[in-house]
XYZ file of C-alpha atoms in Angstrom:
485
model
C 0.000 0.000 0.000
C 1.310 3.429 -1.024
C 1.171 6.085 1.707
C 1.937 9.762 1.182
C 2.884 11.874 4.189
C 2.679 15.668 3.983
C 5.277 17.439 6.134
C 8.300 16.025 7.961
C 7.930 17.193 11.564
C 8.267 14.841 14.543
C 4.781 13.348 14.150
C 5.304 12.669 10.426
C 8.722 11.141 11.053
C 7.348 8.860 13.784
C 4.387 7.789 11.631
C 6.630 7.137 8.612
C 8.719 4.684 10.657
C 5.714 2.762 12.019
C 4.036 2.584 8.593
C 7.212 1.442 6.828
C 7.774 -1.206 9.511
C 4.227 -2.455 8.789
C 5.229 -2.991 5.149
C 3.778 0.145 3.556
C 5.498 2.078 0.768
C 6.006 5.499 2.385
C 6.922 8.818 0.742
C 7.325 12.018 2.771
C 6.919 15.417 1.066
C 8.451 18.466 2.795
C 7.958 21.993 1.418
C 11.212 23.293 2.952
C 14.736 22.281 1.961
C 15.452 20.281 5.134
C 13.646 17.542 7.073
C 12.190 18.240 10.515
C 9.271 20.645 10.128
C 9.525 23.216 12.918
C 12.602 21.507 14.339
C 15.178 22.976 12.003
C 18.698 24.311 12.438
C 20.376 27.628 11.798
C 24.107 27.402 11.144
C 26.053 30.657 10.860
C 29.671 31.759 11.435
C 30.496 28.549 13.297
C 27.365 28.775 15.501
C 24.553 26.191 15.522
C 21.048 26.984 16.796
C 17.898 24.908 17.081
C 15.286 27.079 15.351
C 12.383 25.209 16.968
C 12.168 23.097 20.149
C 15.095 23.408 22.587
C 13.831 21.427 25.629
C 14.293 17.658 25.810
C 11.762 16.447 28.372
C 10.138 13.008 28.884
C 13.159 10.937 27.756
C 11.042 7.804 28.327
C 8.757 8.730 25.398
C 11.736 9.054 23.016
C 13.157 5.779 24.360
C 9.825 4.000 23.869
C 9.726 5.213 20.259
C 13.178 3.810 19.444
C 12.489 0.602 21.421
C 9.512 -0.062 19.117
C 12.129 -0.637 16.384
C 14.534 -2.618 18.605
C 16.742 0.459 18.867
C 17.810 2.847 21.613
C 18.149 6.631 21.500
C 21.849 6.111 22.299
C 22.246 4.247 18.990
C 21.793 7.640 17.341
C 22.730 10.446 19.731
C 24.347 11.170 23.086
C 22.129 12.514 25.885
C 23.345 14.593 28.806
C 21.230 15.381 31.873
C 21.473 19.098 32.652
C 22.649 19.920 36.159
C 21.167 22.269 37.242
C 18.151 21.725 35.000
C 17.467 25.461 34.633
C 17.563 28.811 36.409
C 14.752 31.305 37.024
C 15.314 35.047 37.567
C 12.707 37.022 39.541
C 14.736 40.217 39.925
C 18.365 41.360 40.057
C 19.131 39.803 43.432
C 16.665 36.965 43.304
C 17.105 33.818 41.213
C 16.421 30.146 41.875
C 18.236 27.184 40.337
C 16.311 23.942 39.850
C 18.570 20.963 40.535
C 18.710 17.733 38.539
C 17.137 15.621 41.331
C 14.006 15.814 43.453
C 15.795 15.602 46.829
C 17.743 18.815 46.135
C 14.660 20.568 44.718
C 12.735 19.695 47.903
C 15.566 21.298 49.947
C 15.427 24.414 47.751
C 11.664 24.735 48.297
C 12.019 24.194 52.050
C 14.706 26.900 52.286
C 12.329 29.395 50.618
C 9.062 28.467 52.384
C 9.021 26.460 55.600
C 6.934 23.289 55.249
C 6.883 23.428 51.440
C 9.408 20.577 51.085
C 6.995 17.941 52.414
C 4.151 19.454 50.372
C 6.291 19.258 47.239
C 7.079 15.582 47.857
C 3.374 14.675 48.054
C 2.552 16.970 45.080
C 5.190 15.242 42.909
C 4.071 11.815 44.107
C 0.564 12.599 42.846
C 2.047 14.109 39.645
C 3.968 10.860 39.059
C 0.764 8.811 39.419
C -0.923 11.112 36.893
C 2.110 10.817 34.598
C 1.879 7.024 34.687
C -1.849 7.161 33.888
C -1.477 9.791 31.158
C 1.791 9.017 29.388
C 1.723 5.247 29.681
C -1.916 4.882 28.695
C -4.302 7.784 27.986
C -2.204 9.768 25.505
C -1.796 6.744 23.233
C -5.593 6.597 22.691
C -6.971 7.953 19.401
C -9.365 10.633 20.711
C -12.441 8.999 19.193
C -14.749 9.204 22.211
C -15.077 10.296 25.847
C -15.087 6.616 26.850
C -11.294 6.551 26.301
C -10.867 8.886 29.277
C -13.023 6.832 31.644
C -10.840 4.308 33.430
C -10.799 3.145 37.073
C -7.795 5.441 37.628
C -9.278 8.585 36.054
C -12.599 8.029 37.833
C -10.706 8.540 41.105
C -9.303 11.811 39.752
C -12.361 13.365 38.182
C -12.122 16.462 40.413
C -8.655 17.145 38.982
C -10.165 17.571 35.519
C -12.457 20.309 36.830
C -9.919 22.105 39.004
C -6.891 23.902 37.538
C -3.118 23.747 37.931
C -3.184 27.294 39.243
C -5.743 26.550 41.991
C -3.938 23.388 43.057
C -0.531 25.056 43.238
C -1.785 28.174 45.049
C -3.626 26.053 47.639
C -0.368 24.315 48.608
C 2.375 26.925 48.156
C 2.241 30.541 49.257
C 5.530 31.949 47.918
C 4.818 33.443 44.470
C 8.198 32.257 43.139
C 7.458 28.631 43.998
C 3.987 29.019 42.482
C 5.454 30.307 39.215
C 8.066 27.541 39.037
C 5.306 24.934 39.444
C 2.993 26.668 36.969
C 5.693 27.084 34.322
C 5.756 23.505 32.872
C 2.132 23.696 31.672
C 3.177 26.501 29.340
C 4.527 23.584 27.250
C 0.871 22.537 26.889
C 0.141 25.941 25.415
C -2.392 27.273 27.918
C -2.700 29.456 31.000
C -2.210 27.566 34.283
C -5.563 29.034 35.345
C -7.230 27.251 32.379
C -5.313 23.959 32.498
C -6.902 20.985 34.314
C -5.197 20.010 37.590
C -4.634 16.508 36.186
C -1.937 17.994 33.952
C 0.360 18.380 36.952
C 2.013 15.303 35.420
C 4.161 17.918 33.648
C 5.667 18.728 37.062
C 6.804 15.116 37.326
C 8.284 15.394 33.818
C 10.196 18.434 35.106
C 11.297 17.507 38.653
C 11.090 13.712 38.391
C 12.559 12.936 34.973
C 14.731 16.006 34.523
C 15.897 18.143 31.625
C 18.245 16.665 29.022
C 20.311 17.802 26.060
C 21.139 15.742 22.962
C 24.743 16.553 21.968
C 24.556 18.636 18.811
C 21.095 19.940 19.704
C 17.487 18.837 19.196
C 18.117 18.499 15.470
C 20.095 15.346 16.280
C 16.756 13.731 17.173
C 15.369 14.697 13.751
C 18.458 13.221 12.065
C 18.090 10.045 14.161
C 14.451 9.586 13.146
C 15.226 10.359 9.502
C 18.039 7.804 9.591
C 15.750 5.156 11.131
C 13.023 5.930 8.576
C 15.480 5.519 5.705
C 16.692 2.200 7.183
C 13.041 1.109 7.037
C 12.688 2.203 3.395
C 10.976 5.598 3.709
C 11.667 8.002 0.833
C 11.992 11.745 1.530
C 11.320 14.568 -0.934
C 12.401 18.100 0.044
C 11.484 21.389 -1.667
C 8.247 19.537 -2.414
C 5.327 21.916 -1.982
C 1.986 20.092 -1.825
C -0.539 22.306 -3.638
C -3.655 20.144 -3.710
C -5.142 16.877 -2.461
C -6.939 15.074 -5.290
C -10.263 13.382 -4.472
C -12.451 11.040 -6.533
C -15.687 9.508 -5.214
C -15.008 11.041 -1.778
C -11.718 9.128 -1.620
C -8.092 10.292 -1.742
C -6.390 9.438 -5.043
C -3.298 11.610 -4.997
C -1.569 14.935 -4.424
C -0.279 17.714 -6.598
C 3.362 18.604 -5.794
C 5.156 21.443 -7.568
C 2.616 21.142 -10.390
C 3.025 17.374 -10.763
C 0.332 14.798 -9.886
C 1.352 11.843 -7.720
C -0.977 8.884 -7.153
C -1.406 7.399 -3.696
C -3.671 5.104 -1.657
C -3.606 6.955 1.661
C -2.616 10.466 2.740
C -1.411 11.310 6.239
C -0.836 15.009 6.836
C 1.543 16.173 9.533
C 1.312 19.693 8.130
C -0.877 22.281 9.856
C -4.397 20.759 10.062
C -6.187 23.949 8.975
C -3.790 24.404 6.053
C -4.208 20.774 4.964
C -7.966 21.248 4.720
C -7.410 24.255 2.412
C -5.817 21.764 -0.019
C -9.289 20.199 -0.349
C -12.324 21.535 -2.188
C -14.707 23.155 0.346
C -17.285 20.320 0.488
C -14.549 17.945 1.716
C -13.405 20.125 4.637
C -14.548 18.981 8.090
C -14.002 22.206 9.997
C -15.167 25.691 9.004
C -13.205 28.927 9.339
C -15.595 29.811 12.172
C -14.617 26.589 13.988
C -10.899 27.415 13.842
C -11.459 31.050 14.749
C -13.230 30.054 17.980
C -10.487 27.680 19.139
C -7.972 28.596 21.845
C -4.531 28.401 20.311
C -1.226 28.014 22.071
C 1.025 31.063 21.722
C 3.154 32.203 18.876
C 6.704 33.344 19.651
C 9.234 36.006 18.832
C 12.616 34.267 18.695
C 16.130 35.627 18.365
C 19.239 33.603 17.519
C 22.277 35.545 18.695
C 26.019 34.971 18.305
C 28.118 36.528 21.112
C 31.885 37.016 20.896
C 32.375 36.173 24.585
C 31.080 33.775 27.244
C 27.882 34.958 28.958
C 27.984 34.900 32.767
C 25.374 34.131 35.447
C 23.106 32.087 33.162
C 22.449 28.375 32.707
C 21.814 26.359 29.537
C 18.077 27.086 30.113
C 17.257 30.361 31.878
C 13.799 31.834 32.513
C 13.143 35.508 33.184
C 10.073 35.918 35.396
C 10.810 39.463 36.513
C 7.531 40.682 34.995
C 3.914 39.967 36.058
C 3.083 36.406 34.945
C -0.711 36.915 34.897
C -0.549 40.134 32.879
C 1.523 38.520 30.117
C -0.878 35.530 30.025
C -3.847 37.917 29.617
C -2.084 39.653 26.706
C -1.454 36.289 25.012
C -4.870 34.665 25.478
C -7.434 37.363 26.257
C -6.596 40.820 24.886
C -4.302 39.326 22.180
C -1.860 42.221 21.963
C 1.873 42.785 22.001
C 2.877 42.428 25.674
C 3.912 45.542 27.577
C 6.373 43.755 29.812
C 6.862 40.166 28.601
C 8.342 37.235 30.440
C 10.996 35.604 28.297
C 13.238 32.563 28.080
C 16.863 32.231 26.997
C 18.837 29.151 26.025
C 22.628 28.999 25.838
C 23.309 25.536 24.396
C 27.045 26.288 24.187
C 27.114 26.182 28.021
C 26.699 22.411 27.662
C 27.737 21.688 24.108
C 30.981 22.924 22.510
C 29.630 22.132 19.042
C 27.103 25.013 19.278
C 29.590 27.915 19.188
C 33.253 28.648 18.425
C 35.658 28.465 21.420
C 35.113 31.261 23.999
C 31.970 32.421 22.160
C 28.325 31.846 23.156
C 25.192 30.899 21.220
C 22.037 32.474 22.667
C 18.407 31.778 21.807
C 15.798 34.200 23.219
C 12.046 33.525 23.133
C 9.075 35.746 23.985
C 5.653 33.975 23.998
C 3.078 36.013 22.046
C -0.557 36.071 21.034
C -1.208 34.589 17.583
C -1.813 36.697 14.464
C -0.150 39.885 15.742
C 1.213 42.565 13.440
C 4.828 41.576 12.819
C 7.342 44.115 11.477
C 11.160 44.463 11.672
C 10.668 47.597 13.801
C 8.509 45.769 16.364
C 10.998 42.869 16.534
C 13.876 45.313 17.151
C 11.929 47.154 19.833
C 11.297 43.901 21.724
C 14.871 42.702 21.352
C 16.074 45.929 22.955
C 13.480 45.542 25.717
C 14.586 42.081 26.725
C 18.328 42.566 26.231
C 18.291 45.614 28.543
C 16.477 43.591 31.195
C 18.818 40.669 30.563
C 21.886 42.863 31.175
C 20.410 44.288 34.368
C 19.257 40.936 35.776
C 22.474 39.053 34.988
C 24.692 42.018 35.922
C 26.756 42.234 32.718
C 26.825 44.085 29.419
C 26.360 41.968 26.292
C 24.955 44.331 23.638
C 28.410 45.297 22.351
C 29.363 41.615 22.084
C 26.709 40.664 19.533
C 28.289 39.437 16.291
C 24.912 38.829 14.607
C 21.288 38.138 15.377
C 18.500 36.519 13.354
C 14.814 36.603 14.275
C 11.744 34.436 13.688
C 8.160 35.507 14.448
C 4.472 35.311 13.477
C 5.001 35.998 9.753
C 7.718 33.327 9.586
C 5.513 30.696 11.263
C 2.872 31.409 8.605
C 5.301 31.451 5.675
C 7.616 28.591 6.677
C 5.072 26.190 8.226
C 1.658 27.313 6.898
C 0.854 27.752 10.579
C -2.698 28.891 11.374
C -2.466 32.565 12.458
C 1.239 32.009 13.070
C 0.802 29.782 16.120
C 3.981 28.101 17.360
C 2.638 25.179 19.417
C -0.784 24.155 18.114
C -4.071 24.045 20.022
C -3.966 24.801 23.741
C -4.633 21.824 26.023
C -7.604 23.225 27.925
C -10.471 21.028 29.132
C -12.738 21.824 26.155
C -9.921 20.916 23.723
C -8.687 17.713 25.342
C -8.588 14.219 23.794
C -11.853 13.462 21.928
C -12.630 17.220 21.741
C -9.664 17.911 19.442
C -9.786 17.757 15.611
C -9.979 14.116 14.533
C -7.118 11.990 13.228
C -9.315 10.410 10.541
C -11.285 12.610 8.134
C -15.044 12.198 8.477
C -15.627 13.387 4.894
C -12.822 11.862 2.823
C -11.844 8.186 2.816
C -8.132 7.389 3.304
C -7.260 10.873 4.624
C -5.616 11.135 8.060
C -4.005 13.831 10.189
C -1.248 13.881 12.802
C 0.569 16.540 14.815
C -0.040 19.283 17.325
C -3.538 20.298 16.181
C -4.910 16.811 16.792
C -4.356 14.311 19.649
C -2.634 14.345 22.048
C -1.466 17.973 21.645
C 1.504 20.372 21.733
C 5.106 19.398 22.435
C 7.742 17.075 20.974
C 6.905 13.906 22.983
C 3.158 14.296 22.174
C 4.120 14.700 18.489
C 5.924 11.328 18.545
C 2.857 9.810 20.198
C 0.539 11.440 17.634
C 2.531 9.794 14.845
C 2.089 6.408 16.499
C -1.665 6.909 17.054
C -2.233 7.933 13.413
C -0.126 5.097 12.003
C -1.871 2.537 14.254
C -5.236 3.738 12.947
C -4.090 3.402 9.324
C -2.520 -0.034 9.887
C -5.636 -1.376 11.652
C -7.867 -0.128 8.823
C -5.894 -1.526 5.909
C -4.076 -4.589 7.190
């Protein structure tokens, strides 16, 4: 059976491997010149940056993927556990480092708020139970019906689906810094902590329990590993291959049009943006209207800067978060008022702190990210204004001057997400994981209107993030294999 996959992000790569292993003839079509979708690389003047994801969390999910092919992640790349995992700045004289083990993190909490150490231990214990329920079972379900979520374990936790992370955290911890550190991981799910079900505290176990890792050479090494595995299994990749149309006959997929050429196929799986993929169909074959998409709560977009410094940067870790601005206000500007933030929180990554291959000797590679509302006006002037805003704060908070040490900087924002990835309204992470957009309430993996058309990736189940993308690829491929084998 001939299967055509549109896009080559993590979900497409995962699906291509599973489908090829099942004996299908698999071709992957990528509009850009390199494989990886949003997980691409920028190489410049001896510096290497991950353009997309920079956090390697949930190593067990990656391991499970490779194990499914009798491989290990270490067959392809070297992983290093970051110690400390990351650092959070609250103001000039106030920063907290998160260690690489729970015992030390408990001590840190206790030193900041008396009694919080014991509370953290029980909070993480519950988070681990939720992680085991979610990541080892629930997230691998196809999102077909509410019944998938009803298990003996979830029945005992029903109240957690109707409470929020924010409420849970604030009821246990009083120090605002500890609250923000515990609320931060759900930002990976693309929603406000005040809108995210309490059950999702499993992300806190991913953070404090499993730790933060770095693949030597950067996240793109994972893309290269999956591409290599796919090729071993017989998958064919086509780059600079822009899919312009999905051809339908008798309500069934028959092929695609790529760069003006028609290619026949039996099944199409799209890992490209779900909304964009439906625009490749004539209107009667689209499942979801423009009104449907417009009403959805999307995860943020981002303004990113990739900066080469001609010196080592002090007082920062590989991953450093800057929470010296009001958390709630920035969240409101992303999700509610949908405007450029007045005083944004931001994140910086310095991979060359861990990995010599990311920058020339004695130099530093810096990645800066500001979460933003989707579909904002995006101009070079606005980007420059925000770079100056955060770099001034960065200098003040880390007590050093760095502006004069910038060799170059590149940026990536809303317009680039639209142009490079056909991303709906320039979103960076897909649909937010709020209660009304969880599991069976997300756009479906299998088209209800067109036979042999399937979807995978961050706009369908299970949701945003790299590990969920791998899982999405498995769910979609399982569905296809069960239908046709």
